[in-house]
Coordinates of C-alpha atoms in Angstrom, one line a residue:
X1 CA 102.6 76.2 94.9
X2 CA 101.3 76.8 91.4
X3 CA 103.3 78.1 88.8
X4 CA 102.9 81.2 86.4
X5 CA 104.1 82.2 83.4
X6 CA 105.1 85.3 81.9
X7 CA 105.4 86.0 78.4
X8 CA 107.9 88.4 77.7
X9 CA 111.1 88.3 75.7
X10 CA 114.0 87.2 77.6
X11 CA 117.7 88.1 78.2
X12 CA 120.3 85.2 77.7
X13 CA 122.8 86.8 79.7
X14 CA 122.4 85.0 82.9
X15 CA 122.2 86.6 86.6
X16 CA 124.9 85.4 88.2
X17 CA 124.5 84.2 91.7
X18 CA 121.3 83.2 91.4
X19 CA 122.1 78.7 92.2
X20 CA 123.7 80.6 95.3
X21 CA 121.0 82.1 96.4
X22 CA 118.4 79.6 96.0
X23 CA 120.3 77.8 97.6
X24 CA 120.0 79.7 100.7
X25 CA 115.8 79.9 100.4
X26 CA 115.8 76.6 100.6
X27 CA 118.2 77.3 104.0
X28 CA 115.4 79.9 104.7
X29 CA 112.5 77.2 104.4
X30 CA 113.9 75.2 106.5
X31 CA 115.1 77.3 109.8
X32 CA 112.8 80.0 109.4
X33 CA 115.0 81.6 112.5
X34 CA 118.3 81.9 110.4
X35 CA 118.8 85.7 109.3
X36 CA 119.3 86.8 105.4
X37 CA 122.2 87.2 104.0
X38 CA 121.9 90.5 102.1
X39 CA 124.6 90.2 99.8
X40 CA 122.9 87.5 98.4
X41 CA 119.5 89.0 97.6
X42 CA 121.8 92.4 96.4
X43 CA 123.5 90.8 94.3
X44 CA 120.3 89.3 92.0
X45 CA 118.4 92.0 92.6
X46 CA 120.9 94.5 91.1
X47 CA 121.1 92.2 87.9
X48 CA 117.7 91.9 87.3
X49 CA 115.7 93.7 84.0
X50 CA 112.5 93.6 82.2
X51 CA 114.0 91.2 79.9
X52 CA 116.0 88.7 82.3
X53 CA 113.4 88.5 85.4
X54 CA 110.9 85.9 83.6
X55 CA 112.0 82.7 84.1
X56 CA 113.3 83.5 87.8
X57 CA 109.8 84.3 88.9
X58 CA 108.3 80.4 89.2
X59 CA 111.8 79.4 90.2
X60 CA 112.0 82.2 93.5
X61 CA 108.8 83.8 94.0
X62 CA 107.1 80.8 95.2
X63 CA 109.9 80.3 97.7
X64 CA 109.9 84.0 99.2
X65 CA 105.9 83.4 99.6
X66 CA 106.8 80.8 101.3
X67 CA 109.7 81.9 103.9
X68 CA 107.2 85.2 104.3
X69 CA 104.5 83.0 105.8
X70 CA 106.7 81.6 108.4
X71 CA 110.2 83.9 108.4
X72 CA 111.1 85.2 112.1
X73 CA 114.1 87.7 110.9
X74 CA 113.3 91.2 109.3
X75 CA 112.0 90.0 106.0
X76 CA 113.5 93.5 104.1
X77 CA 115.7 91.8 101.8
X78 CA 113.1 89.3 100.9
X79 CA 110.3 91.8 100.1
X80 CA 112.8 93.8 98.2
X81 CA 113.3 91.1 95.8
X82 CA 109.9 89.6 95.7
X83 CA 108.5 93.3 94.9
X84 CA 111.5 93.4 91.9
X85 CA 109.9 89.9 90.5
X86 CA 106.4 90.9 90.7
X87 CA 107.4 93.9 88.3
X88 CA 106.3 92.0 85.1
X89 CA 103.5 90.0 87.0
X90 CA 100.1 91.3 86.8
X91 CA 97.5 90.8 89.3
X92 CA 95.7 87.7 87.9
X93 CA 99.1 86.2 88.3
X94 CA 100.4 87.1 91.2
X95 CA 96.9 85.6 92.8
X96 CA 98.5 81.7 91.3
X97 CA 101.6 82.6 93.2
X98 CA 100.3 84.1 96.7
X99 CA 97.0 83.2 98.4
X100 CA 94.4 85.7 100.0
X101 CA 95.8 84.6 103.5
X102 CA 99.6 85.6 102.5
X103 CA 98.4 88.8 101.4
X104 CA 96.6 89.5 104.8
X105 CA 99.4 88.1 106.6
X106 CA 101.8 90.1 105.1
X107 CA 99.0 93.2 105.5
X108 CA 99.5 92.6 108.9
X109 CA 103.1 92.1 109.5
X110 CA 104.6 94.2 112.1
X111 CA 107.3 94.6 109.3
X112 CA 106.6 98.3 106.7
X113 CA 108.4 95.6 104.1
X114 CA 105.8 92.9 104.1
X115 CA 102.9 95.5 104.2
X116 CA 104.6 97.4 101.5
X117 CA 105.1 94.3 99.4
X118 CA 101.1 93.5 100.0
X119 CA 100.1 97.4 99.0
X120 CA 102.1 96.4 95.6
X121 CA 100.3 93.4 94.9
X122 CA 97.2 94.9 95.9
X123 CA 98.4 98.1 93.2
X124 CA 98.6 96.1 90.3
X125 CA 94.6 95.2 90.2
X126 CA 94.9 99.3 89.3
X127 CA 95.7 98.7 86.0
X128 CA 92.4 97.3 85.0
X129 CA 88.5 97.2 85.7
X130 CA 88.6 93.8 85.6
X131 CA 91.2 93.5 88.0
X132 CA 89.7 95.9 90.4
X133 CA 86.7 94.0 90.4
X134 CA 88.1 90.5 91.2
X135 CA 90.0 92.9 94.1
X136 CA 86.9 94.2 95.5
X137 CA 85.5 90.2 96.1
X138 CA 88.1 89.7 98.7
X139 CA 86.8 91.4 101.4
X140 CA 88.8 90.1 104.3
X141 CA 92.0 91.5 102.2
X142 CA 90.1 95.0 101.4
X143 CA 89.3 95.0 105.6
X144 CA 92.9 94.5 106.3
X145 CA 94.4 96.5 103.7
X146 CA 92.5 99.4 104.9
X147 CA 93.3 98.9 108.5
X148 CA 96.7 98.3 108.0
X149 CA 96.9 102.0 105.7
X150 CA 95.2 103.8 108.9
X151 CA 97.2 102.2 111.6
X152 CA 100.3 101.3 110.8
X153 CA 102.9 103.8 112.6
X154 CA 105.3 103.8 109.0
X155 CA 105.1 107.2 107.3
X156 CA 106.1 105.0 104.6
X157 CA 103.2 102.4 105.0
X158 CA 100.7 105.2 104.7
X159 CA 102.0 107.3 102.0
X160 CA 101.9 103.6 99.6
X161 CA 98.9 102.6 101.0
X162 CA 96.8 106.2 100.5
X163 CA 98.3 105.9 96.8
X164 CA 97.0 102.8 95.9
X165 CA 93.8 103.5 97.4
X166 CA 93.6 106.4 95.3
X167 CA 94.5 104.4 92.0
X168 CA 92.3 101.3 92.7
X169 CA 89.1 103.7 93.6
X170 CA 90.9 105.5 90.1
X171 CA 90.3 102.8 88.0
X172 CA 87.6 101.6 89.3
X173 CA 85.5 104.7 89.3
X174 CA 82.1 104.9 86.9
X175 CA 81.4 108.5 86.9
X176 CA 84.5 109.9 86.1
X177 CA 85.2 113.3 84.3
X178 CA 85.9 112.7 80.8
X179 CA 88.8 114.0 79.9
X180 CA 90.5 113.6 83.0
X181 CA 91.7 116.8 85.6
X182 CA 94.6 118.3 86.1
X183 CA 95.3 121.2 89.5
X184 CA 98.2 123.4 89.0
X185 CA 99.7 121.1 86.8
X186 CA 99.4 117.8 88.6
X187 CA 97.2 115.2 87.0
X188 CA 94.4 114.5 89.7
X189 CA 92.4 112.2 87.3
X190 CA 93.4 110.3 84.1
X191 CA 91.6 110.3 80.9
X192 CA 90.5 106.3 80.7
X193 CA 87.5 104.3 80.7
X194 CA 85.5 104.4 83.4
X195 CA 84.9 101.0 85.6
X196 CA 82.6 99.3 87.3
X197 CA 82.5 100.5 90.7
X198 CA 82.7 97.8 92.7
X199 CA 85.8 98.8 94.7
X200 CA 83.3 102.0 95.5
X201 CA 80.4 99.5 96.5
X202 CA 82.5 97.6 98.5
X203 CA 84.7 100.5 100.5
X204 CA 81.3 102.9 100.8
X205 CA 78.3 100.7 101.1
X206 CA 79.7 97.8 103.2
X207 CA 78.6 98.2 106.2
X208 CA 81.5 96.5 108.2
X209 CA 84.3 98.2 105.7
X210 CA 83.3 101.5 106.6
X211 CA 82.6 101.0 110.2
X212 CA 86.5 100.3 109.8
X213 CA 87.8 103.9 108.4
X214 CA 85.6 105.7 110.7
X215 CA 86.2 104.1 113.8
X216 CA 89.9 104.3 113.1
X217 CA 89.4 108.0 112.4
X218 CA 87.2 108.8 115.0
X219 CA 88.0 110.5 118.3
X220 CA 86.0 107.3 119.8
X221 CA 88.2 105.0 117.9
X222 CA 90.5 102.1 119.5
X223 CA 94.1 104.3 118.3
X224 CA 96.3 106.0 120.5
X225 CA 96.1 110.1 119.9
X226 CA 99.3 109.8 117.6
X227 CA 98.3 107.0 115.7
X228 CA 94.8 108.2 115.1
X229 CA 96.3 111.5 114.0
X230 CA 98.2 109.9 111.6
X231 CA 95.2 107.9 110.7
X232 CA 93.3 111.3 110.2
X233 CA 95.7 113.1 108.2
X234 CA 96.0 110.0 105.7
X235 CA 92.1 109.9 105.3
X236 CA 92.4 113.7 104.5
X237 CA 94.9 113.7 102.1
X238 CA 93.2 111.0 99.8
X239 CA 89.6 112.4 100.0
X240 CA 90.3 115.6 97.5
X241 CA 91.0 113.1 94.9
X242 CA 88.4 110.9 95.8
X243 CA 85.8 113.5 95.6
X244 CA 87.0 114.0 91.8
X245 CA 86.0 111.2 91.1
X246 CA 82.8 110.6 93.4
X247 CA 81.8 114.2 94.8
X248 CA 78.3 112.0 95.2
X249 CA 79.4 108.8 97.0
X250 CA 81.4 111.0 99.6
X251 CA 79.0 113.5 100.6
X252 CA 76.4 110.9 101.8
X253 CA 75.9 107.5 103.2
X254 CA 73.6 104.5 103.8
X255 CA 75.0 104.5 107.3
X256 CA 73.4 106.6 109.8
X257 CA 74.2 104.4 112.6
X258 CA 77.6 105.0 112.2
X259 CA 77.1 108.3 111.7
X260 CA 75.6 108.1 115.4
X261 CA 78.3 106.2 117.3
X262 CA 81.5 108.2 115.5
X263 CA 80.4 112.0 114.7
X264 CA 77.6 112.0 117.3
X265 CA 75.3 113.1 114.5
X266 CA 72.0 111.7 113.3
X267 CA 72.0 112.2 109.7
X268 CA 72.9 110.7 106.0
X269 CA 76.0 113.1 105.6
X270 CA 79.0 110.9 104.0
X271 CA 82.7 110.6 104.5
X272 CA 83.5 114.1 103.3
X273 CA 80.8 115.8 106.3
X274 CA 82.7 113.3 108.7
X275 CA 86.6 114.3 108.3
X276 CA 85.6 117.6 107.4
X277 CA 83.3 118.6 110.5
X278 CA 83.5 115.9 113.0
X279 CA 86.6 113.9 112.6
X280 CA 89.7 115.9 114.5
X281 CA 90.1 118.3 117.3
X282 CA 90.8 121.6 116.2
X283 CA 92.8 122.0 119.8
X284 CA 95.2 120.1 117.8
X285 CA 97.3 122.9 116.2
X286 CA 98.8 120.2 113.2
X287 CA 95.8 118.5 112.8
X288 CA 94.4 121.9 111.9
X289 CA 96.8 122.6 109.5
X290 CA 96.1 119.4 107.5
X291 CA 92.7 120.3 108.0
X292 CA 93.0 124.3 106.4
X293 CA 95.1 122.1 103.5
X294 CA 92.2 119.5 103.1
X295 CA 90.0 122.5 102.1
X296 CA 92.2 124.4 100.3
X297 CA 92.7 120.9 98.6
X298 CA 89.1 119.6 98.1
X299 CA 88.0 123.8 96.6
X300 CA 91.1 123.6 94.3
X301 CA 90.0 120.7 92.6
X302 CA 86.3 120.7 93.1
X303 CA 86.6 124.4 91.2
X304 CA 87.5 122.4 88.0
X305 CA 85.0 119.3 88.1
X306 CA 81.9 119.2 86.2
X307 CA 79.2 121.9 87.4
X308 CA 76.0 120.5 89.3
X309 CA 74.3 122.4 91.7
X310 CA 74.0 119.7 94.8
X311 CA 78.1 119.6 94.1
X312 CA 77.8 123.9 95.6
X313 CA 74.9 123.5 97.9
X314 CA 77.0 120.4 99.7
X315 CA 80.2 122.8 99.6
X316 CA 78.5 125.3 100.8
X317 CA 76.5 124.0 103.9
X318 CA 80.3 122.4 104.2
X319 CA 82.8 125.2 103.9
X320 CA 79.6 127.3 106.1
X321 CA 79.6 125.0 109.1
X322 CA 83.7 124.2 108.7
X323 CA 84.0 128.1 109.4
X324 CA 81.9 128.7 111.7
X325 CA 83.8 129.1 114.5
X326 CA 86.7 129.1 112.9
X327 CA 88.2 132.4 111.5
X328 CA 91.7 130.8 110.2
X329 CA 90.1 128.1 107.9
X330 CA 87.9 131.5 106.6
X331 CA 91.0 133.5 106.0
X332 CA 93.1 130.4 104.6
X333 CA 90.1 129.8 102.3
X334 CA 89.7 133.4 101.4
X335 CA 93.6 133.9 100.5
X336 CA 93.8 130.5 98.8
X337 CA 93.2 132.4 95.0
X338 CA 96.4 134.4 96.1
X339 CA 98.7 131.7 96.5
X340 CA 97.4 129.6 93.7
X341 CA 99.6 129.6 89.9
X342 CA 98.4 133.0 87.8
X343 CA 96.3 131.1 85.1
X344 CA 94.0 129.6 87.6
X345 CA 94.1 132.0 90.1
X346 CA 90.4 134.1 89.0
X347 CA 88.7 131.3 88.1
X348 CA 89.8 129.8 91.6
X349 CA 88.5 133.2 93.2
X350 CA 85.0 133.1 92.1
X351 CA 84.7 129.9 93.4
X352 CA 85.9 130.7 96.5
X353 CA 83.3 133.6 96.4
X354 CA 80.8 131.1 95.7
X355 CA 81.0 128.6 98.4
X356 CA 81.7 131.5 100.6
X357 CA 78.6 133.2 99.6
X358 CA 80.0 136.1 98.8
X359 CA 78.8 137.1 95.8

């Protein structure tokens, strides 16, 4: 295992119990079956700082990779402290310490803490371009990271993994809004650089990737009706943000096919058409409700992104056949300038009145 270093200044005080507990990885390496002991890994893990976790990372970190590939007990304790080391790492470095097939192995651990552990690694390529880039060339660790996000039954495991999707797509993203946006408040998109966009390329226009999300999503998917639900509602929570930053990628795609086998539709209409109009029952009283909050959502923030008009034909012919039939999602639409903060609320309105055709 290759070593890394980390320049950073460095406490002198040393973490006490630290010969103990390596010590005991070694134990680990060696009977893979033996279970933790916690007060062990508490102990470090309570000491460590910015300053004093440094030089403990090529002395533990390789080990935990290790024990992780092969470890039989609930590996908690172990991801707890390997996330704690990884806190100064960045992703170029953790990548000397941990190998594409630990990452997917841990991606598809039947354990939230090794997935959540992967998700981390996998969020530190959001602090650069560059790092997203070398990110979006793993595909086999992209395929499983966003199988793993949409099927794993942890509320936990979704909410980190719909986060870092969100930040990688963030950083990565080449059309972004200049100065950022901010809804109500809340910082949808940060002022930065824009990247290169080949996390888009590789989620959007790879054929095999996005055969992925929508067949996960899709009522003709291989998920049971809970997990898919969950599945759906993740999908829908992340795409608001996404279409901040993309309103074009989202709102059409290359794959038609897929468009055949998943919405039953024969058309180029993207991501956005799919969870929006063909994605979930509406029989499905919650799904509905994250559906009504995926629209007040998407018009909330849409309402503040640069003007074009193909940005309010799409919502248009979207929010149009959305309401079709459905006189709730109308109403929730209609009301949504009420129940919006003061400030924003008339601007909000006349966008509503837009995509509505009201006016």
């Amino acid at each position: 295992m290759s070593r890394v270093a980390v320049k950073m200044d460095t406490d002198t005080t040393p973490v006490t119990g630290v010969e103990e507990l390596d010590k005991h990885l070694d134990e680990l390496l060696e009977d893979p079956s033996l279970p933790p002991n916690p007060k062990l890994f508490d102990d470090v893990e309570l000491q460590l700082t910015e300053a004093n976790t440094p030089p403990l990372i090529p002395r533990l970190l390789p080990k935990i990779t290790d024990i992780l590939k092969k470890y039989e007990q609930d590996p908690a304790h172990l991801c707890s402290l390997a996330i704690k080391l990884l806190g100064p790492v960045n992703f170029t470095q953790v990548l000397s310490l941990a190998s594409e097939d630990a990452i997917i192995q841990a991606l598809r651990s039947t354990a939230p803490s090794a997935n959540i552990l992967a998700m981390t690694v996998l969020e530190k390529a959001a602090n650069s371009p560059a790092d997203a880039a070398i990110l979006a060339m793993m595909n086999n660790v992209i395929t499983n990271f966003l199988t793993q996000w949409l099927s794993a039954p942890q509320v936990e495991v979704g909410e980190k993994g719909g986060k870092v999707l969100g930040d990688l797509l963030d950083v990565d993203s080449d059309s972004r809004p200049p100065d950022g946006l901010s809804v109500n408040g809340t910082e949808i998109v940060v002022k930065k650089p824009i990247g290169q966009g080949l996390m888009w390329r590789r989620i959007f226009h790879d054929h095999d990737i996005y055969d992925v999300i929508l067949s996960l999503c899709s009522q003709h998917g291989p998920l049971d009706i809970q997990q898919r639900s969950l599945a759906q509602g993740r999908l829908l929570r992340v795409l608001p943000r996404l279409s901040a930053l993309n309103f074009r990628t989202l709102t059409s795609t290359d794959f038609t096919d897929l468009n055949a086998r998943y919405a039953n539709i024969n058309s180029n209409a993207g991501l956005l058409h799919f969870a929006a109009l063909h994605m979930i029952d509406k029989e499905d009283l919650l799904m509905h409700l994250n559906l009504i909050d995926f629209f007040e959502a998407l018009l909330s923030i849409q309402r503040i992104t640069p003007f074009s008009a193909q940005k309010i034909d799409t919502l248009k012919q979207l929010v149009r056949e959305a309401t079709e039939q459905d006189n709730v999602l109308k109403a929730a639409i209609r009301s949504l300038p009420e129940r919006t903060v003061p400030e924003e609320a008339e601007d909000l309105g006349r966008f509503v009145e837009q995509v509505l055709d009201l006016q």
